[in-house]
Amino acid sequence: MPIEIKKVVIGATAGVGLALFGIPAAVSVLGFKAGGIAAGSMAAKMMSAAAIANNGGVAAGSTVAVLQSVGAAGLSAGAKIGLSSALGTLGGIVGARKP
């Protein structure tokens, strides 16, 4: 296999790995957990700011609501497919670049 193709495959694999494992891990590190938002975390601060801005509630579809959904249930199948396609393609492009 030519070196250029190997670089594309490695880049695409890294992009897909980021989509399937990196994003959910990053969301969890922020404090959006399966059992709810972790106390004292960045997620708790984000939720507090969102609640203050919206008179005590967090708006449906807001960044905090979406991240909590990802933290609680993970990415949907559609999101996994879309992110894998986009980040896999981007990774392949980056891997194919000449130094």
JSON list of C-alpha atoms in Angstrom, two decimals:
[
{"chain": "A", "resi": 1, "resn": "MET", "atom": "CA", "xyz": [0.00, 0.00, 0.00]},
{"chain": "A", "resi": 2, "resn": "PRO", "atom": "CA", "xyz": [1.50, 3.39, -0.97]},
{"chain": "A", "resi": 3, "resn": "ILE", "atom": "CA", "xyz": [2.43, 5.70, 1.89]},
{"chain": "A", "resi": 4, "resn": "GLU", "atom": "CA", "xyz": [-0.13, 8.34, 0.81]},
{"chain": "A", "resi": 5, "resn": "ILE", "atom": "CA", "xyz": [-3.00, 5.87, 1.12]},
{"chain": "A", "resi": 6, "resn": "LYS", "atom": "CA", "xyz": [-1.74, 4.75, 4.53]},
{"chain": "A", "resi": 7, "resn": "LYS", "atom": "CA", "xyz": [-1.75, 8.38, 5.70]},
{"chain": "A", "resi": 8, "resn": "VAL", "atom": "CA", "xyz": [-5.34, 8.83, 4.47]},
{"chain": "A", "resi": 9, "resn": "VAL", "atom": "CA", "xyz": [-6.47, 5.62, 6.21]},
{"chain": "A", "resi": 10, "resn": "ILE", "atom": "CA", "xyz": [-4.76, 6.60, 9.47]},
{"chain": "A", "resi": 11, "resn": "GLY", "atom": "CA", "xyz": [-6.24, 10.10, 9.36]},
{"chain": "A", "resi": 12, "resn": "ALA", "atom": "CA", "xyz": [-9.73, 8.80, 8.60]},
{"chain": "A", "resi": 13, "resn": "THR", "atom": "CA", "xyz": [-9.50, 6.22, 11.39]},
{"chain": "A", "resi": 14, "resn": "ALA", "atom": "CA", "xyz": [-8.43, 8.92, 13.84]},
{"chain": "A", "resi": 15, "resn": "GLY", "atom": "CA", "xyz": [-11.39, 11.08, 12.78]},
{"chain": "A", "resi": 16, "resn": "VAL", "atom": "CA", "xyz": [-13.87, 8.25, 13.27]},
{"chain": "A", "resi": 17, "resn": "GLY", "atom": "CA", "xyz": [-12.31, 7.40, 16.65]},
{"chain": "A", "resi": 18, "resn": "LEU", "atom": "CA", "xyz": [-12.70, 11.01, 17.72]},
{"chain": "A", "resi": 19, "resn": "ALA", "atom": "CA", "xyz": [-16.37, 10.98, 16.74]},
{"chain": "A", "resi": 20, "resn": "LEU", "atom": "CA", "xyz": [-17.24, 7.70, 18.44]},
{"chain": "A", "resi": 21, "resn": "PHE", "atom": "CA", "xyz": [-15.09, 7.88, 21.58]},
{"chain": "A", "resi": 22, "resn": "GLY", "atom": "CA", "xyz": [-13.50, 11.30, 21.96]},
{"chain": "A", "resi": 23, "resn": "ILE", "atom": "CA", "xyz": [-16.64, 13.43, 21.91]},
{"chain": "A", "resi": 24, "resn": "PRO", "atom": "CA", "xyz": [-18.58, 11.38, 24.50]},
{"chain": "A", "resi": 25, "resn": "ALA", "atom": "CA", "xyz": [-15.46, 11.24, 26.70]},
{"chain": "A", "resi": 26, "resn": "ALA", "atom": "CA", "xyz": [-15.02, 15.02, 26.48]},
{"chain": "A", "resi": 27, "resn": "VAL", "atom": "CA", "xyz": [-18.68, 15.57, 27.37]},
{"chain": "A", "resi": 28, "resn": "SER", "atom": "CA", "xyz": [-18.26, 13.31, 30.40]},
{"chain": "A", "resi": 29, "resn": "VAL", "atom": "CA", "xyz": [-15.10, 15.14, 31.50]},
{"chain": "A", "resi": 30, "resn": "LEU", "atom": "CA", "xyz": [-17.08, 18.40, 31.47]},
{"chain": "A", "resi": 31, "resn": "GLY", "atom": "CA", "xyz": [-19.44, 16.84, 34.03]},
{"chain": "A", "resi": 32, "resn": "PHE", "atom": "CA", "xyz": [-22.38, 15.70, 31.91]},
{"chain": "A", "resi": 33, "resn": "LYS", "atom": "CA", "xyz": [-22.82, 12.17, 33.34]},
{"chain": "A", "resi": 34, "resn": "ALA", "atom": "CA", "xyz": [-25.36, 9.39, 32.86]},
{"chain": "A", "resi": 35, "resn": "GLY", "atom": "CA", "xyz": [-26.83, 10.13, 36.29]},
{"chain": "A", "resi": 36, "resn": "GLY", "atom": "CA", "xyz": [-27.04, 13.89, 35.73]},
{"chain": "A", "resi": 37, "resn": "ILE", "atom": "CA", "xyz": [-24.76, 16.86, 35.99]},
{"chain": "A", "resi": 38, "resn": "ALA", "atom": "CA", "xyz": [-21.85, 16.42, 38.40]},
{"chain": "A", "resi": 39, "resn": "ALA", "atom": "CA", "xyz": [-21.75, 18.92, 41.27]},
{"chain": "A", "resi": 40, "resn": "GLY", "atom": "CA", "xyz": [-18.98, 21.50, 41.07]},
{"chain": "A", "resi": 41, "resn": "SER", "atom": "CA", "xyz": [-18.15, 20.66, 37.45]},
{"chain": "A", "resi": 42, "resn": "MET", "atom": "CA", "xyz": [-17.98, 22.88, 34.39]},
{"chain": "A", "resi": 43, "resn": "ALA", "atom": "CA", "xyz": [-21.36, 21.40, 33.44]},
{"chain": "A", "resi": 44, "resn": "ALA", "atom": "CA", "xyz": [-22.84, 22.64, 36.72]},
{"chain": "A", "resi": 45, "resn": "LYS", "atom": "CA", "xyz": [-21.51, 26.14, 36.04]},
{"chain": "A", "resi": 46, "resn": "MET", "atom": "CA", "xyz": [-22.92, 26.06, 32.51]},
{"chain": "A", "resi": 47, "resn": "MET", "atom": "CA", "xyz": [-26.31, 24.91, 33.79]},
{"chain": "A", "resi": 48, "resn": "SER", "atom": "CA", "xyz": [-26.33, 27.63, 36.45]},
{"chain": "A", "resi": 49, "resn": "ALA", "atom": "CA", "xyz": [-25.55, 30.32, 33.87]},
{"chain": "A", "resi": 50, "resn": "ALA", "atom": "CA", "xyz": [-28.23, 28.97, 31.51]},
{"chain": "A", "resi": 51, "resn": "ALA", "atom": "CA", "xyz": [-30.81, 28.87, 34.31]},
{"chain": "A", "resi": 52, "resn": "ILE", "atom": "CA", "xyz": [-30.02, 32.44, 35.37]},
{"chain": "A", "resi": 53, "resn": "ALA", "atom": "CA", "xyz": [-30.30, 33.63, 31.76]},
{"chain": "A", "resi": 54, "resn": "ASN", "atom": "CA", "xyz": [-33.67, 31.88, 31.32]},
{"chain": "A", "resi": 55, "resn": "ASN", "atom": "CA", "xyz": [-35.40, 32.86, 34.57]},
{"chain": "A", "resi": 56, "resn": "GLY", "atom": "CA", "xyz": [-34.71, 29.60, 36.38]},
{"chain": "A", "resi": 57, "resn": "GLY", "atom": "CA", "xyz": [-35.02, 27.03, 33.60]},
{"chain": "A", "resi": 58, "resn": "VAL", "atom": "CA", "xyz": [-32.78, 25.52, 30.97]},
{"chain": "A", "resi": 59, "resn": "ALA", "atom": "CA", "xyz": [-34.23, 25.93, 27.49]},
{"chain": "A", "resi": 60, "resn": "ALA", "atom": "CA", "xyz": [-34.89, 22.78, 25.48]},
{"chain": "A", "resi": 61, "resn": "GLY", "atom": "CA", "xyz": [-32.40, 22.50, 22.64]},
{"chain": "A", "resi": 62, "resn": "SER", "atom": "CA", "xyz": [-29.84, 24.72, 24.37]},
{"chain": "A", "resi": 63, "resn": "THR", "atom": "CA", "xyz": [-26.18, 23.74, 24.49]},
{"chain": "A", "resi": 64, "resn": "VAL", "atom": "CA", "xyz": [-26.55, 22.56, 28.10]},
{"chain": "A", "resi": 65, "resn": "ALA", "atom": "CA", "xyz": [-29.63, 20.47, 27.25]},
{"chain": "A", "resi": 66, "resn": "VAL", "atom": "CA", "xyz": [-27.95, 18.84, 24.25]},
{"chain": "A", "resi": 67, "resn": "LEU", "atom": "CA", "xyz": [-24.74, 18.07, 26.16]},
{"chain": "A", "resi": 68, "resn": "GLN", "atom": "CA", "xyz": [-26.75, 16.60, 29.04]},
{"chain": "A", "resi": 69, "resn": "SER", "atom": "CA", "xyz": [-28.59, 14.39, 26.58]},
{"chain": "A", "resi": 70, "resn": "VAL", "atom": "CA", "xyz": [-25.29, 13.18, 25.12]},
{"chain": "A", "resi": 71, "resn": "GLY", "atom": "CA", "xyz": [-23.91, 12.62, 28.62]},
{"chain": "A", "resi": 72, "resn": "ALA", "atom": "CA", "xyz": [-26.97, 10.67, 29.73]},
{"chain": "A", "resi": 73, "resn": "ALA", "atom": "CA", "xyz": [-27.71, 8.57, 26.65]},
{"chain": "A", "resi": 74, "resn": "GLY", "atom": "CA", "xyz": [-24.67, 8.93, 24.40]},
{"chain": "A", "resi": 75, "resn": "LEU", "atom": "CA", "xyz": [-24.79, 9.98, 20.78]},
{"chain": "A", "resi": 76, "resn": "SER", "atom": "CA", "xyz": [-27.73, 8.84, 18.66]},
{"chain": "A", "resi": 77, "resn": "ALA", "atom": "CA", "xyz": [-27.10, 6.53, 15.71]},
{"chain": "A", "resi": 78, "resn": "GLY", "atom": "CA", "xyz": [-27.68, 9.41, 13.31]},
{"chain": "A", "resi": 79, "resn": "ALA", "atom": "CA", "xyz": [-25.21, 11.61, 15.16]},
{"chain": "A", "resi": 80, "resn": "LYS", "atom": "CA", "xyz": [-22.62, 8.82, 15.16]},
{"chain": "A", "resi": 81, "resn": "ILE", "atom": "CA", "xyz": [-23.02, 8.31, 11.42]},
{"chain": "A", "resi": 82, "resn": "GLY", "atom": "CA", "xyz": [-22.92, 12.03, 10.67]},
{"chain": "A", "resi": 83, "resn": "LEU", "atom": "CA", "xyz": [-19.94, 12.77, 12.89]},
{"chain": "A", "resi": 84, "resn": "SER", "atom": "CA", "xyz": [-18.05, 9.69, 11.71]},
{"chain": "A", "resi": 85, "resn": "SER", "atom": "CA", "xyz": [-18.60, 10.70, 8.09]},
{"chain": "A", "resi": 86, "resn": "ALA", "atom": "CA", "xyz": [-17.57, 14.30, 8.63]},
{"chain": "A", "resi": 87, "resn": "LEU", "atom": "CA", "xyz": [-14.62, 13.70, 10.94]},
{"chain": "A", "resi": 88, "resn": "GLY", "atom": "CA", "xyz": [-13.46, 10.62, 9.03]},
{"chain": "A", "resi": 89, "resn": "THR", "atom": "CA", "xyz": [-13.38, 12.64, 5.81]},
{"chain": "A", "resi": 90, "resn": "LEU", "atom": "CA", "xyz": [-11.64, 15.53, 7.53]},
{"chain": "A", "resi": 91, "resn": "GLY", "atom": "CA", "xyz": [-9.10, 13.15, 9.08]},
{"chain": "A", "resi": 92, "resn": "GLY", "atom": "CA", "xyz": [-8.43, 11.61, 5.67]},
{"chain": "A", "resi": 93, "resn": "ILE", "atom": "CA", "xyz": [-7.86, 15.05, 4.16]},
{"chain": "A", "resi": 94, "resn": "VAL", "atom": "CA", "xyz": [-5.50, 16.03, 6.94]},
{"chain": "A", "resi": 95, "resn": "GLY", "atom": "CA", "xyz": [-3.68, 12.70, 6.68]},
{"chain": "A", "resi": 96, "resn": "ALA", "atom": "CA", "xyz": [-3.23, 13.14, 2.93]},
{"chain": "A", "resi": 97, "resn": "ARG", "atom": "CA", "xyz": [-1.61, 16.58, 3.25]},
{"chain": "A", "resi": 98, "resn": "LYS", "atom": "CA", "xyz": [1.99, 16.83, 2.18]},
{"chain": "A", "resi": 99, "resn": "PRO", "atom": "CA", "xyz": [4.34, 17.94, 4.98]}
]
